[in-house]
Amino acid sequence: MSNELYLGYDSLEEAVDSTPYTSQPEALARMMCGESVFLSGVSGAGKSFVVNKFVEVMQEHFANEGVPPEKISKAIVVTGSTGLASANIGGVTIHSFTGLYRCDKPIDKKKVRDKEYRKEMNMSPNFYGANGNMKNAEVIIVDEVSMLDSVFIDNMDTLLKVAKKSNEPFGGVVMVFVGDFMQLPPVSKSRNNEVGFAFESQAWKDLDPKLLFLGKPKRSADARLNTILGDMREQRVSKESKDYLKMCKSNDVKDSYVRLYTTNKNVNNYNEERLKQLPGEEKVFTPKLDYRFETLEKIKSPNYNLILQNEERVKDNAVKTLGEHKGVVKLKVGAVVVITSNSTVATTDSREEMVVNGDSGVVERFIGETVQVRLNRNGKSVYITPRETSVPLGVPYKDPNLTGLKTVKDKKGNLKKDYSNVQIFRDAIVIRHLPLKLSFAITVHKSQGQTLHGVVVDLTKCFSPGLGYVAMSRVASLDTLVITKIGKSAFWSNPECADMSKSIEEKARENRDSFKEEINEYGQFLDAPMLINIFWDVENLLEQSFF
């Protein structure tokens, strides 16, 4: 067991001496000892590998101590900032786990139990479900944390403090943040809002996680590619890197390579062109719209004419929520597709499979409205069927047909009808649509966290810091990277993130040195994992009443 936990090295000393930064065994040992960490590193350095090994060790240890499987799965929580990031490490999205969903404003600790407040803040209305999740957690892993903003991190801290009834950072839960701030920054849900980075949150500062940096790439053995990515981390482009990049323009393009673009418009144009080139009949899936109305109490029927008079406005707004082409999906057998929602689906061998937003595959056949898709990640064939999405639209209104209302005076003394106790109706539309999109090409943003067999990319319109870095770091070799065009913006990185990344590397060096001084203390836990009980309260875990 000890050799296995040295992760390929003959000794812990050899691992530490192999890099001036953090070695994989050091990262594993620190996490096993209950330290909250931020695990960063160059692309392909094995961050997900270390996290998976940590989860495996902890699950095995708790099982050996007699903790039931259902308690283990709730105590060790694996999450990601996106569906694909969570799938890559076998977890769930951090948004669904916390119930924060699309909440983008600071939450009030005193109001989080209120159902209407949670709905207003775009949180899960089920407080007890989300609270139960967090109450049971002993360690939470968050992959691709760079895509989460400071408000989200602070809100998660608030909810964990409520759930754990503790004022310690994140309620005393061990936090394992994973990511690379040189990649994509968090995206604002409102065009008018500037968002802060995760490391700028007060909760992050209070936690003060141990900063670890894996500087030894595992995925890529190509020194040329590592030189380019290293230069970009240093915010410079050497002549050597420029020469390597010029070589990428003449690389051969294979059909299996994924096209990456920085804008949705270019992605859609390329996907349409590739679909036309496929043989066979085109199958068109058009969203079906249905009106529904939400009420909180039974009173007189709503005046449907208020909605029907604006039928076209309602339809236009509804289909916009499905993205480009007004929600219409055009497919052929052989088309490369991406799944756009999280759900459990049936497989062709009558089993169940969890698919997530970002899963990709190839269309195998059509069965009525159902599409059979072979998943790229495991080769399984699954059935994708239309799903329903309810979309509130327009402004709330009161039914004008109501009678018997009291007459009251307003502040100016004028008489008016009293609507204070009258239900407000809200128009809504239900869209039945197929959760698939063509995926011969994808955006660079969607590619984050994936390892691709080969990439063809246009890097002339990198409107966001980190886009160029993400695109170039998706492959294992410079030979499988084809750059059709490149502009100066491809090397653009956010100054704050670059400074933070530099600080992480420096701190990781210091932490490596201190780890080396205490190597025997840490080493004993890799040699005998049962000793980590001094850091994890297994007795409490056994006694806890889980939701």
Coordinates of C-alpha atoms in Angstrom, one line a residue:
M1 CA 0.0 0.0 0.0
S2 CA 2.8 2.4 0.8
N3 CA 4.4 2.1 -2.6
E4 CA 1.0 2.8 -4.2
L5 CA 0.6 6.0 -2.2
Y6 CA 4.0 7.2 -3.3
L7 CA 2.3 7.5 -6.7
G8 CA 5.1 5.9 -8.8
Y9 CA 8.1 7.0 -6.8
D10 CA 10.3 4.6 -4.8
S11 CA 10.3 6.9 -1.8
L12 CA 8.7 10.1 -0.5
E13 CA 12.2 11.8 -0.6
E14 CA 12.5 10.9 -4.3
A15 CA 9.1 12.5 -5.0
V16 CA 9.9 15.7 -3.2
D17 CA 13.4 16.0 -4.8
S18 CA 11.9 15.5 -8.3
T19 CA 10.4 19.0 -8.4
P20 CA 11.0 22.5 -6.9
Y21 CA 7.3 22.8 -6.4
T22 CA 4.7 20.4 -5.0
S23 CA 5.0 16.7 -5.7
Q24 CA 1.9 14.5 -6.1
P25 CA 2.6 12.5 -2.9
E26 CA 3.0 15.7 -0.9
A27 CA -0.4 16.9 -2.1
L28 CA -2.0 13.6 -1.2
A29 CA -0.4 13.4 2.2
R30 CA -1.5 17.0 3.1
M31 CA -5.1 16.2 2.1
M32 CA -5.1 12.9 4.0
C33 CA -4.0 14.9 7.1
G34 CA -7.1 17.1 6.8
E35 CA -5.4 20.2 5.5
S36 CA -7.6 22.6 3.3
V37 CA -5.7 23.2 0.1
F38 CA -5.8 24.9 -3.2
L39 CA -4.3 22.4 -5.7
S40 CA -3.0 24.2 -8.9
G41 CA -0.5 23.3 -11.5
V42 CA 0.4 23.3 -15.1
S43 CA -2.0 21.7 -17.5
G44 CA -1.6 17.9 -17.5
A45 CA 0.2 17.8 -14.2
G46 CA -2.3 15.2 -12.8
K47 CA -4.5 17.3 -10.5
S48 CA -7.5 15.1 -11.1
F49 CA -5.4 12.0 -10.7
V50 CA -4.3 13.1 -7.2
V51 CA -7.8 14.1 -6.2
N52 CA -9.2 10.7 -7.3
K53 CA -6.5 8.9 -5.4
F54 CA -7.3 11.0 -2.3
V55 CA -11.0 10.1 -2.6
E56 CA -10.2 6.4 -3.1
V57 CA -7.9 6.3 0.0
M58 CA -10.5 8.1 2.2
Q59 CA -13.4 5.9 1.0
E60 CA -11.3 2.7 1.7
H61 CA -10.2 4.0 5.1
F62 CA -13.7 4.9 6.3
A63 CA -15.0 1.5 5.0
N64 CA -12.3 -0.3 7.0
E65 CA -13.4 1.6 10.1
G66 CA -17.0 0.4 9.6
V67 CA -18.6 3.5 8.2
P68 CA -21.5 2.5 5.9
P69 CA -21.2 3.3 2.2
E70 CA -24.2 5.7 2.3
K71 CA -22.5 7.8 5.0
I72 CA -19.1 7.7 3.2
S73 CA -20.7 9.1 0.0
K74 CA -22.2 12.0 1.9
A75 CA -19.1 12.7 4.0
I76 CA -16.7 12.9 1.0
V77 CA -18.2 15.2 -1.5
V78 CA -16.8 15.5 -5.0
T79 CA -18.0 18.5 -7.0
G80 CA -17.1 20.6 -10.0
S81 CA -18.0 24.1 -11.2
T82 CA -19.5 22.7 -14.4
G83 CA -21.3 19.5 -15.3
L84 CA -18.4 18.3 -17.3
A85 CA -15.8 19.2 -14.6
S86 CA -17.8 17.3 -12.1
A87 CA -18.2 14.3 -14.4
N88 CA -14.4 14.2 -15.0
I89 CA -13.9 13.5 -11.3
G90 CA -17.0 11.5 -10.8
G91 CA -19.0 14.1 -8.8
V92 CA -21.9 16.6 -9.0
T93 CA -22.0 20.3 -9.7
I94 CA -21.2 22.5 -6.7
H95 CA -24.3 24.5 -7.6
S96 CA -26.7 21.6 -7.2
F97 CA -24.9 20.4 -4.0
T98 CA -25.2 23.7 -2.3
G99 CA -28.6 24.7 -3.8
L100 CA -27.1 28.0 -4.9
Y101 CA -28.0 27.4 -8.5
R102 CA -27.8 30.7 -10.3
C103 CA -27.6 32.9 -7.2
D104 CA -25.3 35.8 -8.0
K105 CA -25.9 38.1 -5.0
P106 CA -24.7 37.9 -1.4
I107 CA -27.2 36.0 0.6
D108 CA -28.6 36.9 4.0
K109 CA -27.7 34.3 6.6
K110 CA -30.9 35.0 8.5
K111 CA -33.2 34.5 5.5
V112 CA -31.8 31.3 3.9
R113 CA -34.5 29.1 5.4
D114 CA -37.3 31.2 3.8
K115 CA -38.6 29.5 0.7
E116 CA -39.7 32.7 -1.1
Y117 CA -36.4 34.4 -0.4
R118 CA -34.5 31.4 -1.8
K119 CA -36.7 31.6 -4.9
E120 CA -36.1 35.3 -5.3
M121 CA -32.3 34.7 -5.0
N122 CA -32.3 31.9 -7.6
M123 CA -31.5 29.3 -5.0
S124 CA -33.0 25.9 -4.6
P125 CA -36.4 26.3 -2.7
N126 CA -35.6 23.1 -0.8
F127 CA -33.6 24.5 2.2
Y128 CA -33.6 21.2 4.1
G129 CA -32.3 19.1 1.2
A130 CA -29.4 21.4 0.4
N131 CA -28.7 22.0 4.1
G132 CA -28.7 18.3 4.7
N133 CA -26.1 17.8 2.0
M134 CA -23.8 20.3 3.7
K135 CA -24.4 19.2 7.2
N136 CA -23.2 15.7 6.4
A137 CA -20.0 16.8 4.6
E138 CA -16.6 16.3 6.1
V139 CA -14.6 17.2 3.0
I140 CA -15.7 19.0 -0.1
I141 CA -13.7 18.9 -3.3
V142 CA -14.3 21.7 -5.9
D143 CA -12.8 21.2 -9.3
E144 CA -12.2 24.0 -11.8
V145 CA -12.7 26.6 -9.0
S146 CA -11.3 29.3 -11.2
M147 CA -14.7 29.4 -12.9
L148 CA -16.5 30.3 -9.7
D149 CA -16.7 34.0 -8.6
S150 CA -16.1 35.5 -5.2
V151 CA -19.8 35.9 -4.4
F152 CA -20.4 32.2 -4.9
I153 CA -17.5 31.3 -2.6
D154 CA -18.7 33.6 0.1
N155 CA -22.3 32.3 -0.2
M156 CA -21.1 28.7 0.0
D157 CA -19.2 29.7 3.2
T158 CA -22.3 31.2 4.7
L159 CA -24.5 28.1 3.9
L160 CA -21.9 25.8 5.4
K161 CA -21.7 27.8 8.6
V162 CA -25.5 27.6 8.9
A163 CA -25.5 23.9 8.2
K164 CA -22.6 23.0 10.5
K165 CA -23.7 25.6 13.2
S166 CA -20.1 26.8 13.2
N167 CA -18.4 30.1 12.6
E168 CA -15.2 28.5 11.4
P169 CA -14.4 29.1 7.7
F170 CA -16.7 26.9 5.6
G171 CA -18.2 25.6 8.8
G172 CA -15.1 23.7 9.7
V173 CA -15.3 21.5 6.6
V174 CA -12.0 20.5 4.9
M175 CA -12.0 22.2 1.5
V176 CA -10.0 21.0 -1.5
F177 CA -10.1 23.6 -4.3
V178 CA -8.6 22.5 -7.6
G179 CA -7.9 24.6 -10.7
D180 CA -5.7 26.9 -12.5
F181 CA -6.3 30.7 -12.5
M182 CA -4.3 31.0 -15.7
Q183 CA -7.3 29.4 -17.5
L184 CA -10.8 30.9 -17.8
P185 CA -12.1 33.5 -15.4
P186 CA -15.5 33.4 -13.8
V187 CA -18.4 34.6 -16.0
S188 CA -20.8 37.2 -14.8
K189 CA -24.5 36.3 -15.1
S190 CA -25.2 39.9 -15.7
R191 CA -23.5 42.1 -18.2
N192 CA -23.6 45.0 -15.8
N193 CA -21.8 43.1 -13.0
E194 CA -18.1 42.7 -12.6
V195 CA -17.3 39.6 -10.7
G196 CA -14.3 38.9 -8.4
F197 CA -12.2 35.8 -8.5
A198 CA -12.5 33.0 -6.0
F199 CA -9.3 34.0 -4.3
E200 CA -10.6 37.5 -3.7
S201 CA -13.5 36.3 -1.6
Q202 CA -13.4 36.9 2.2
A203 CA -14.1 33.3 2.8
W204 CA -11.0 32.2 0.9
K205 CA -8.9 34.7 2.8
D206 CA -10.3 33.5 6.1
L207 CA -9.7 29.8 5.2
D208 CA -6.1 30.6 4.0
P209 CA -5.8 27.2 2.2
K210 CA -2.4 25.6 1.8
L211 CA -1.2 26.6 -1.7
L212 CA 0.1 23.7 -3.8
F213 CA 1.4 23.7 -7.3
L214 CA 2.1 20.6 -9.4
G215 CA 4.8 21.9 -11.8
K216 CA 5.7 18.5 -13.4
P217 CA 3.4 17.7 -16.4
K218 CA 2.3 14.1 -16.7
R219 CA -0.2 14.4 -19.7
S220 CA 2.3 16.0 -22.0
A221 CA 5.8 14.7 -22.7
D222 CA 6.2 17.3 -25.4
A223 CA 8.8 19.8 -24.3
R224 CA 7.8 22.2 -27.1
L225 CA 4.3 22.5 -25.8
N226 CA 5.4 22.9 -22.2
T227 CA 7.8 25.7 -23.3
I228 CA 4.9 27.6 -24.9
L229 CA 2.5 27.1 -21.9
G230 CA 5.4 28.0 -19.5
D231 CA 6.0 31.3 -21.4
M232 CA 2.3 32.1 -21.2
R233 CA 2.3 31.6 -17.5
E234 CA 5.2 34.1 -17.3
Q235 CA 3.2 36.6 -19.5
R236 CA 5.8 36.5 -22.2
V237 CA 6.3 34.8 -25.6
S238 CA 9.9 33.9 -26.4
K239 CA 11.3 33.5 -29.9
E240 CA 11.5 29.8 -29.3
S241 CA 7.7 29.6 -28.6
K242 CA 6.9 31.7 -31.6
D243 CA 8.8 29.3 -33.8
Y244 CA 7.0 26.4 -32.3
L245 CA 3.6 28.1 -32.9
K246 CA 4.4 28.7 -36.6
M247 CA 5.0 25.0 -37.0
C248 CA 1.4 24.3 -35.8
K249 CA 0.0 26.0 -38.9
S250 CA 1.4 23.3 -41.1
N251 CA 0.3 20.3 -39.0
D252 CA -2.0 17.8 -40.7
V253 CA -5.7 18.0 -39.9
K254 CA -7.5 14.8 -39.2
D255 CA -11.3 14.2 -39.2
S256 CA -11.2 13.2 -35.6
Y257 CA -9.8 16.5 -34.5
V258 CA -12.2 18.9 -32.6
R259 CA -12.6 22.4 -34.0
L260 CA -12.4 25.1 -31.3
Y261 CA -13.7 28.6 -31.7
T262 CA -13.9 31.5 -29.3
T263 CA -17.4 32.6 -30.4
N264 CA -20.7 30.7 -30.6
K265 CA -21.4 32.2 -34.1
N266 CA -18.3 30.6 -35.6
V267 CA -19.1 27.3 -33.8
N268 CA -22.7 27.3 -35.3
N269 CA -21.5 28.1 -38.8
Y270 CA -19.0 25.3 -38.8
N271 CA -21.4 22.8 -37.3
E272 CA -24.0 23.5 -40.0
E273 CA -21.5 23.1 -42.8
R274 CA -20.3 19.7 -41.4
L275 CA -23.9 18.5 -41.1
K276 CA -24.5 19.2 -44.7
Q277 CA -21.5 17.1 -45.7
L278 CA -22.9 14.0 -43.9
P279 CA -24.9 11.5 -46.1
G280 CA -28.4 10.5 -45.2
E281 CA -31.7 12.2 -44.3
E282 CA -31.7 15.2 -41.9
K283 CA -34.0 14.9 -38.9
V284 CA -35.4 18.1 -37.5
F285 CA -36.5 18.4 -33.8
T286 CA -38.6 21.6 -33.2
P287 CA -39.4 22.7 -29.6
K288 CA -43.1 22.5 -28.6
L289 CA -44.5 25.3 -26.6
D290 CA -47.3 25.2 -24.0
Y291 CA -48.7 27.9 -21.8
R292 CA -49.1 27.4 -18.1
F293 CA -49.8 29.7 -15.2
E294 CA -48.4 29.7 -11.7
T295 CA -50.7 30.6 -8.7
L296 CA -50.2 30.2 -5.0
E297 CA -53.9 29.9 -4.1
K298 CA -57.1 28.9 -5.9
I299 CA -59.1 32.0 -6.9
K300 CA -60.8 33.1 -10.1
S301 CA -59.3 31.7 -13.4
P302 CA -56.7 34.0 -14.9
N303 CA -57.5 36.1 -17.9
Y304 CA -55.7 34.1 -20.6
N305 CA -56.3 36.9 -23.1
L306 CA -53.6 38.9 -21.3
I307 CA -51.1 36.3 -22.5
L308 CA -52.6 35.4 -25.9
Q309 CA -52.6 39.1 -26.9
N310 CA -48.8 38.9 -26.7
E311 CA -48.4 35.4 -28.1
E312 CA -45.5 36.2 -30.4
R313 CA -43.6 38.1 -27.7
V314 CA -44.0 35.1 -25.4
K315 CA -42.8 32.6 -28.0
D316 CA -39.8 34.7 -29.0
N317 CA -38.7 35.1 -25.4
A318 CA -39.2 31.4 -24.7
V319 CA -37.2 30.1 -27.6
K320 CA -34.3 32.5 -26.9
T321 CA -33.7 30.6 -23.7
L322 CA -32.7 27.7 -25.8
G323 CA -29.9 29.5 -27.5
E324 CA -29.1 29.9 -31.2
H325 CA -31.5 28.9 -34.0
K326 CA -34.5 29.3 -31.7
G327 CA -34.1 25.8 -30.2
V328 CA -34.4 23.9 -33.4
V329 CA -32.1 20.8 -33.5
K330 CA -31.0 19.4 -36.9
L331 CA -29.3 16.0 -36.9
K332 CA -28.1 13.1 -39.1
V333 CA -26.8 9.7 -38.2
G334 CA -23.0 10.2 -37.7
A335 CA -23.4 13.7 -36.3
V336 CA -21.2 14.6 -33.4
V337 CA -23.3 16.0 -30.6
V338 CA -23.1 17.4 -27.1
I339 CA -25.7 16.8 -24.4
T340 CA -27.0 20.0 -22.9
S341 CA -28.6 18.9 -19.6
N342 CA -28.0 16.7 -16.6
S343 CA -30.2 13.6 -16.4
T344 CA -30.3 9.8 -15.9
V345 CA -31.0 8.1 -19.2
A346 CA -31.5 4.5 -20.4
T347 CA -28.8 2.6 -22.1
T348 CA -29.3 0.2 -25.0
D349 CA -28.6 -2.7 -22.7
S350 CA -31.4 -1.7 -20.3
R351 CA -29.3 -0.1 -17.7
E352 CA -29.1 3.5 -16.4
E353 CA -26.4 6.1 -17.1
M354 CA -25.9 9.6 -15.7
V355 CA -25.2 12.1 -18.4
V356 CA -24.2 15.7 -17.8
N357 CA -24.2 19.0 -19.6
G358 CA -21.1 18.8 -21.8
D359 CA -21.0 15.0 -22.5
S360 CA -20.3 14.4 -26.1
G361 CA -21.1 11.5 -28.5
V362 CA -22.1 10.4 -32.0
V363 CA -25.7 9.9 -33.3
E364 CA -26.3 6.2 -34.1
R365 CA -30.0 6.2 -35.0
F366 CA -33.4 7.8 -34.5
I367 CA -36.4 6.1 -32.9
G368 CA -39.3 8.5 -33.2
E369 CA -38.4 11.5 -31.0
T370 CA -35.7 9.6 -29.3
V371 CA -32.0 9.8 -30.4
Q372 CA -29.6 7.0 -29.8
V373 CA -26.1 8.4 -29.0
R374 CA -22.8 6.6 -28.4
L375 CA -20.9 8.5 -25.6
N376 CA -17.3 9.3 -26.3
R377 CA -16.2 9.0 -22.7
N378 CA -17.1 5.3 -22.2
G379 CA -18.5 4.0 -25.5
K380 CA -22.0 3.3 -24.1
S381 CA -25.0 3.9 -26.2
V382 CA -27.8 5.8 -24.5
Y383 CA -31.3 7.1 -25.4
I384 CA -31.7 10.8 -25.4
T385 CA -35.4 11.9 -25.2
P386 CA -37.0 15.4 -25.2
R387 CA -37.3 17.1 -21.9
E388 CA -39.5 19.8 -20.5
T389 CA -38.3 23.2 -19.2
S390 CA -40.5 25.7 -17.5
V391 CA -39.6 29.3 -18.3
P392 CA -41.3 32.3 -16.4
L393 CA -41.8 35.1 -18.8
G394 CA -43.1 38.7 -18.9
V395 CA -44.1 40.7 -15.8
P396 CA -46.4 39.6 -13.0
Y397 CA -50.0 40.8 -13.3
K398 CA -53.2 40.8 -11.4
D399 CA -56.4 39.3 -12.8
P400 CA -58.6 42.4 -13.7
N401 CA -61.8 40.3 -13.5
L402 CA -61.6 40.0 -9.7
T403 CA -64.5 41.7 -8.0
G404 CA -65.4 42.5 -4.4
L405 CA -62.1 44.2 -3.6
K406 CA -61.9 46.6 -0.8
T407 CA -61.4 50.3 -1.6
V408 CA -58.6 52.0 0.4
K409 CA -56.9 55.4 0.3
D410 CA -53.3 55.7 -0.9
K411 CA -50.7 58.0 0.7
K412 CA -52.1 61.0 -1.2
G413 CA -55.7 60.3 -0.1
N414 CA -56.8 58.9 -3.5
L415 CA -59.2 55.9 -3.5
K416 CA -57.9 52.7 -5.1
K417 CA -58.6 49.0 -5.1
D418 CA -56.8 47.0 -2.4
Y419 CA -54.8 44.2 -4.1
S420 CA -52.7 43.4 -1.1
N421 CA -54.3 40.0 -0.5
V422 CA -54.9 39.1 -4.1
Q423 CA -52.9 36.4 -5.9
I424 CA -50.5 37.7 -8.6
F425 CA -50.4 35.5 -11.6
R426 CA -47.2 35.0 -13.5
D427 CA -47.3 33.8 -17.1
A428 CA -45.0 30.9 -17.9
I429 CA -44.3 28.7 -20.9
V430 CA -43.2 25.1 -20.9
I431 CA -40.8 24.1 -23.7
R432 CA -40.4 20.5 -24.7
H433 CA -37.1 20.3 -26.5
L434 CA -34.3 17.8 -27.3
P435 CA -31.3 18.4 -25.1
L436 CA -28.7 17.9 -27.8
K437 CA -26.5 20.3 -29.9
L438 CA -24.2 19.7 -32.8
S439 CA -20.6 19.5 -31.7
F440 CA -18.3 19.1 -34.6
A441 CA -17.0 22.3 -33.1
I442 CA -17.2 23.7 -29.6
T443 CA -16.2 26.9 -27.9
V444 CA -12.9 27.1 -26.1
H445 CA -14.9 27.8 -22.9
K446 CA -16.7 24.4 -23.2
S447 CA -13.4 22.6 -23.8
Q448 CA -11.9 23.5 -20.4
G449 CA -11.0 20.5 -18.3
Q450 CA -11.0 18.1 -21.3
T451 CA -8.1 16.2 -22.9
L452 CA -8.7 16.1 -26.7
H453 CA -7.1 13.8 -29.3
G454 CA -6.4 16.7 -31.6
V455 CA -7.5 20.3 -31.9
V456 CA -7.9 22.8 -34.8
V457 CA -8.3 26.3 -33.5
D458 CA -8.6 29.9 -34.7
L459 CA -7.1 32.2 -32.0
T460 CA -7.7 35.6 -33.6
K461 CA -10.7 36.6 -31.4
C462 CA -9.7 35.8 -27.8
F463 CA -12.0 38.2 -26.0
S464 CA -11.4 36.8 -22.6
P465 CA -8.2 36.2 -20.6
G466 CA -7.0 32.6 -20.7
L467 CA -8.8 31.5 -23.9
G468 CA -5.5 31.0 -25.8
Y469 CA -4.0 29.1 -22.8
V470 CA -7.0 26.8 -22.5
A471 CA -7.1 26.0 -26.2
M472 CA -3.4 25.1 -26.5
S473 CA -3.4 23.0 -23.3
R474 CA -6.2 20.7 -24.4
V475 CA -3.7 18.4 -26.3
A476 CA -0.9 16.1 -25.3
S477 CA 1.4 17.0 -28.2
L478 CA 2.2 20.0 -30.3
D479 CA 1.9 17.7 -33.3
T480 CA -1.9 17.4 -32.7
L481 CA -2.4 21.1 -32.3
V482 CA -3.4 22.9 -35.5
I483 CA -3.6 26.7 -35.3
T484 CA -5.2 28.2 -38.4
K485 CA -4.8 31.8 -37.2
I486 CA -3.4 33.5 -34.1
G487 CA -3.5 37.0 -32.7
K488 CA -1.8 38.8 -29.9
S489 CA -5.0 38.4 -27.7
A490 CA -4.3 34.7 -27.6
F491 CA -1.5 35.4 -25.1
W492 CA -3.7 37.7 -23.0
S493 CA -3.9 36.8 -19.3
N494 CA -5.6 38.7 -16.5
P495 CA -2.9 40.6 -14.5
E496 CA -4.5 39.7 -11.2
C497 CA -4.6 36.0 -12.1
A498 CA -1.0 36.1 -13.3
D499 CA 0.1 37.7 -10.1
M500 CA -1.9 35.1 -8.1
S501 CA -0.4 32.3 -10.1
K502 CA 3.1 33.6 -9.4
S503 CA 2.3 33.9 -5.7
I504 CA 1.0 30.3 -5.7
E505 CA 4.2 29.0 -7.2
E506 CA 6.3 30.9 -4.7
K507 CA 4.2 29.7 -1.8
A508 CA 4.3 26.2 -3.1
R509 CA 8.1 26.3 -3.0
E510 CA 8.0 27.4 0.6
N511 CA 5.4 24.7 1.5
R512 CA 7.6 22.1 -0.2
D513 CA 10.5 23.1 1.9
S514 CA 8.5 22.9 5.1
F515 CA 7.1 19.5 4.0
K516 CA 10.6 18.2 3.5
E517 CA 11.5 19.2 7.0
E518 CA 8.5 17.2 8.3
I519 CA 8.8 14.4 5.8
N520 CA 8.9 11.7 8.4
E521 CA 5.7 12.9 10.1
Y522 CA 3.8 13.1 6.8
G523 CA 5.3 9.9 5.5
Q524 CA 4.0 7.8 8.3
F525 CA 0.4 8.5 7.1
L526 CA 1.2 7.3 3.6
D527 CA 2.9 4.2 5.0
A528 CA 0.0 3.5 7.4
P529 CA -3.2 5.2 6.3
M530 CA -5.1 4.0 9.4
L531 CA -3.2 6.6 11.4
I532 CA -5.2 9.4 9.8
N533 CA -7.9 8.8 12.3
I534 CA -6.3 11.5 14.5
F535 CA -7.4 14.0 11.8
W536 CA -10.8 12.6 11.0
D537 CA -13.5 12.0 13.6
V538 CA -14.6 8.6 12.5
E539 CA -16.5 8.0 15.8
N540 CA -18.6 11.1 15.2
L541 CA -19.2 10.0 11.6
L542 CA -20.5 6.6 12.8
E543 CA -22.9 8.2 15.3
Q544 CA -24.2 11.0 13.0
S545 CA -27.8 10.8 12.0
F546 CA -27.7 11.4 8.2
F547 CA -30.5 12.9 6.1

